[in-house]
mmCIF file of C-alpha atoms in Angstrom:
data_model
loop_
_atom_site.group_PDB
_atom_site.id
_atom_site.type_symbol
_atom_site.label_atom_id
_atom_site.label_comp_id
_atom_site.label_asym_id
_atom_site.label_seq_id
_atom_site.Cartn_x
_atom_site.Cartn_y
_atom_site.Cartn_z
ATOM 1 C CA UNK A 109 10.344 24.070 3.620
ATOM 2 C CA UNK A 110 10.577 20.649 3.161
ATOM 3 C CA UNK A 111 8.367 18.441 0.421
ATOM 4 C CA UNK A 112 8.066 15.424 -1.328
ATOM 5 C CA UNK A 113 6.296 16.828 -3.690
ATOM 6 C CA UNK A 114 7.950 15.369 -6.870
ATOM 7 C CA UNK A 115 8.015 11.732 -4.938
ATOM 8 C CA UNK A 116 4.115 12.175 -4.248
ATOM 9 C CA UNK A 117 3.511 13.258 -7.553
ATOM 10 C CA UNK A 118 5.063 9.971 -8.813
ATOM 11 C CA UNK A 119 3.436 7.846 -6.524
ATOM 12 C CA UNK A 120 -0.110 9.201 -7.378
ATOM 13 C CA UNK A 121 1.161 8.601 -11.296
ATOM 14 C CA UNK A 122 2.418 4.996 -10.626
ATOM 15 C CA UNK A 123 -0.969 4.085 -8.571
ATOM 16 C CA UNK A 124 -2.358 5.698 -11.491
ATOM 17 C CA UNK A 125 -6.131 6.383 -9.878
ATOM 18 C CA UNK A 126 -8.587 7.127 -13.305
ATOM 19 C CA UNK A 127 -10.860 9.406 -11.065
ATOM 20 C CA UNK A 128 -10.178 12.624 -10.514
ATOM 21 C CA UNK A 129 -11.972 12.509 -6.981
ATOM 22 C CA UNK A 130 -10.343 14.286 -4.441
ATOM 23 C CA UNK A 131 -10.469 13.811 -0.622
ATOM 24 C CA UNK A 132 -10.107 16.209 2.518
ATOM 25 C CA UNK A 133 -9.547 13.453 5.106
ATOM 26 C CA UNK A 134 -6.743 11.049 4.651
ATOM 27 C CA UNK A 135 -8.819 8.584 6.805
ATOM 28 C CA UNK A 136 -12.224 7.767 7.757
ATOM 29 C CA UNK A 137 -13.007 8.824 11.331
ATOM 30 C CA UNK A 138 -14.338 6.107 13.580
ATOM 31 C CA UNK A 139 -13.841 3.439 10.721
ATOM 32 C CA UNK A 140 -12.059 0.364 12.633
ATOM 33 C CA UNK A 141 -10.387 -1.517 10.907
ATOM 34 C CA UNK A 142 -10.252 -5.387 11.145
ATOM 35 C CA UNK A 143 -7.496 -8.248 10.356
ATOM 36 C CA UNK A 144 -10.750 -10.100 7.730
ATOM 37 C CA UNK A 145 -13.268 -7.889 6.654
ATOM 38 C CA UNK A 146 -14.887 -9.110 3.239
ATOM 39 C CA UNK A 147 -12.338 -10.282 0.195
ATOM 40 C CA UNK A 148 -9.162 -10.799 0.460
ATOM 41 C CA UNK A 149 -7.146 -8.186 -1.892
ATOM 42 C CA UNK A 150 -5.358 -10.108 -4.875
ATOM 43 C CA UNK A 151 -2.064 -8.131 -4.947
ATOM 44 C CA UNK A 152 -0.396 -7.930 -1.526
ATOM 45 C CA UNK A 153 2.792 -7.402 -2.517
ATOM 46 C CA UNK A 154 1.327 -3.546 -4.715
ATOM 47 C CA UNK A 155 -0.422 -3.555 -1.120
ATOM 48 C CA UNK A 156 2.850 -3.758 0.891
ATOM 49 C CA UNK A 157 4.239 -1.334 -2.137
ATOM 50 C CA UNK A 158 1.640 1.621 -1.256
ATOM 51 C CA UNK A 159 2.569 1.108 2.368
ATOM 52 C CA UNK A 160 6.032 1.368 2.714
ATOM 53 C CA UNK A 161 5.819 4.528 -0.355
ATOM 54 C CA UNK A 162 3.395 6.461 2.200
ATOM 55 C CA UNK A 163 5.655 5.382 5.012
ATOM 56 C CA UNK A 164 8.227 7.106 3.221
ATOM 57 C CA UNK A 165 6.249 10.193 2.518
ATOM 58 C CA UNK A 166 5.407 10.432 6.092
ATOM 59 C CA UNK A 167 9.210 11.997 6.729
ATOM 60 C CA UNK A 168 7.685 15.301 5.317
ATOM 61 C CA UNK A 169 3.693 14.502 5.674
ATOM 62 C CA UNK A 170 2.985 13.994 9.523
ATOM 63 C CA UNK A 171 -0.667 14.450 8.300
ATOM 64 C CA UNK A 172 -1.302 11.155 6.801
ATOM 65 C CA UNK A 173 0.878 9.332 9.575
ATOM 66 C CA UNK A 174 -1.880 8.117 11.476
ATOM 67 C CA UNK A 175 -3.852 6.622 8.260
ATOM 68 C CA UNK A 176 -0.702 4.876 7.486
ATOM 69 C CA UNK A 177 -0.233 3.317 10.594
ATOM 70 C CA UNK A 178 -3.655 1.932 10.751
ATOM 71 C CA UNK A 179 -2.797 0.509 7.330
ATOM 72 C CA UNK A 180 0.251 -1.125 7.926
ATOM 73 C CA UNK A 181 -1.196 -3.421 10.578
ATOM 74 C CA UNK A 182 -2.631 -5.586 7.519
ATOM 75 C CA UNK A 183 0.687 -5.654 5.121
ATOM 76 C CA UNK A 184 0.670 -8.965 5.711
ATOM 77 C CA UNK A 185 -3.081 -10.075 4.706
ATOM 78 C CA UNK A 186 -4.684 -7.143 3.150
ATOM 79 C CA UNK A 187 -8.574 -7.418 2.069
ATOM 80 C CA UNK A 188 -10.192 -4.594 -0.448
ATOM 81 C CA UNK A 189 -11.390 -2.290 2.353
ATOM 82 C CA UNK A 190 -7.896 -1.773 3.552
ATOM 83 C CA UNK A 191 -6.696 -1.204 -0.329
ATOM 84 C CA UNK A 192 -9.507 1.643 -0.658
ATOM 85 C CA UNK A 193 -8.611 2.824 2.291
ATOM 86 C CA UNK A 194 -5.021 3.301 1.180
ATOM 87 C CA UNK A 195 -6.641 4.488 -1.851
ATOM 88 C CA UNK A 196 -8.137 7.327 -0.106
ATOM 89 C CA UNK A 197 -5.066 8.344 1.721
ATOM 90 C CA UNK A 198 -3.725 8.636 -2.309
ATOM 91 C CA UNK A 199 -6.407 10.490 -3.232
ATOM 92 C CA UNK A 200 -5.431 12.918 0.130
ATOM 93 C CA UNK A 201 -1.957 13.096 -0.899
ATOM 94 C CA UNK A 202 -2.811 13.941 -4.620
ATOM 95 C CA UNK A 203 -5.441 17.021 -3.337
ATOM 96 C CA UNK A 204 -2.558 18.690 -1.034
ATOM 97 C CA UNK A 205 0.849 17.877 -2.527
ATOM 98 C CA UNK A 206 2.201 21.173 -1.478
ATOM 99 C CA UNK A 207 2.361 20.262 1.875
ATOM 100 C CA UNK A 208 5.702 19.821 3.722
ATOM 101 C CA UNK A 209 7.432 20.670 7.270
ATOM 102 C CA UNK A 210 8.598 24.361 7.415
ATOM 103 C CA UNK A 211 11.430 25.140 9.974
ATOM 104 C CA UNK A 212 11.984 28.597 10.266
ATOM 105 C CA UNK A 213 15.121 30.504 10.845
ATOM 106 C CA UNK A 214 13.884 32.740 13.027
ATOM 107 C CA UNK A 215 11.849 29.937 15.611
ATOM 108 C CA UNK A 216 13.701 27.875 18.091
ATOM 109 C CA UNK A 217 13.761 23.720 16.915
ATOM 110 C CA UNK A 218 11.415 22.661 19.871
ATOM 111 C CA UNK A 219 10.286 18.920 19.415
ATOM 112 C CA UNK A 220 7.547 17.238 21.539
ATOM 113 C CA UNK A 221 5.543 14.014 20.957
ATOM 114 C CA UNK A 222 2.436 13.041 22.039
ATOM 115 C CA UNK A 223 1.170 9.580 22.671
ATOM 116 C CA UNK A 224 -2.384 8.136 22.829
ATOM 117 C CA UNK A 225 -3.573 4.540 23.761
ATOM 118 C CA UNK A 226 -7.222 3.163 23.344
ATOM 119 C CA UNK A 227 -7.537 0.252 25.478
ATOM 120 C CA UNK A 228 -9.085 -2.883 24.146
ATOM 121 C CA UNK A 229 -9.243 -0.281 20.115
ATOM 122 C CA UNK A 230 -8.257 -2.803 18.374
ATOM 123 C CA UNK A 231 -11.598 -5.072 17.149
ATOM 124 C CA UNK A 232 -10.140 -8.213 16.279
ATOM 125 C CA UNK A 233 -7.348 -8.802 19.024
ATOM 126 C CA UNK A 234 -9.263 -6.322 21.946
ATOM 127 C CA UNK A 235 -5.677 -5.403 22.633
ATOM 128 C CA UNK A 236 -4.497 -1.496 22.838
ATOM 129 C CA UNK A 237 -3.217 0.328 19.985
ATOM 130 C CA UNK A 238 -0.756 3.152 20.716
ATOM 131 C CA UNK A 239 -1.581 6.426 18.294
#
């Protein structure tokens, strides 16, 4: 079994939420996202911080991969609803730290990916985002 769990742990202590408020969803479903959506956020660079930490967690956490992705696309001009978004992911990650990737001995290693495009998803741009 592989885990983060001591790396999660830290980052949950670091980002150092007051709340104990736990989530089961590490993403709002149907919430889209866009590039300017009320204030800016003050601190991009903790913004870009969280990011890249969660895109490091995501090695052993394929369940928060998609919230992450949908979060990066605003490293460079985050605005508060994208930094309690990534809040929320946080909160995920601090109500299921046991999670990891188990490879058993006794299963064959067989990897597939999967790949999903929305045409015109995106609301700002009308482009296609790849999930």
């Amino acid at each position: 079994m592989l885990t983060q769990q001591k790396y999660a742990s830290d980052l949950v202590a670091m980002v150092s939420l007051i709340d104990d408020k736990i989530v089961y969803s590490p993403i709002e479903i149907n919430m889209k996202y866009k590039e300017a959506d009320g204030e800016p956020f003050s601190d991009p660079t903790l913004y870009r911080w969280l990011v890249g930490s969660l895109v490091y967690l995501t090695m052993t956490r394929p369940d928060i991969l998609y919230a992450v992705q949908v979060l990066s696309q605003f490293v460079s001009n985050p605005y508060h609803i994208h930094h309690t978004a990534l809040l929320c992911v946080i909160r995920y990650v601090r109500g299921s730290m046991n999670q990891g990737v188990l490879f058993r001995s006794d299963s064959p290693i067989n990897l597939k990916g999967y790949i999903d495009a929305d045409w015109t998803g995106c609301p700002d741009s009308r482009r296609s985002v790849n999930d």
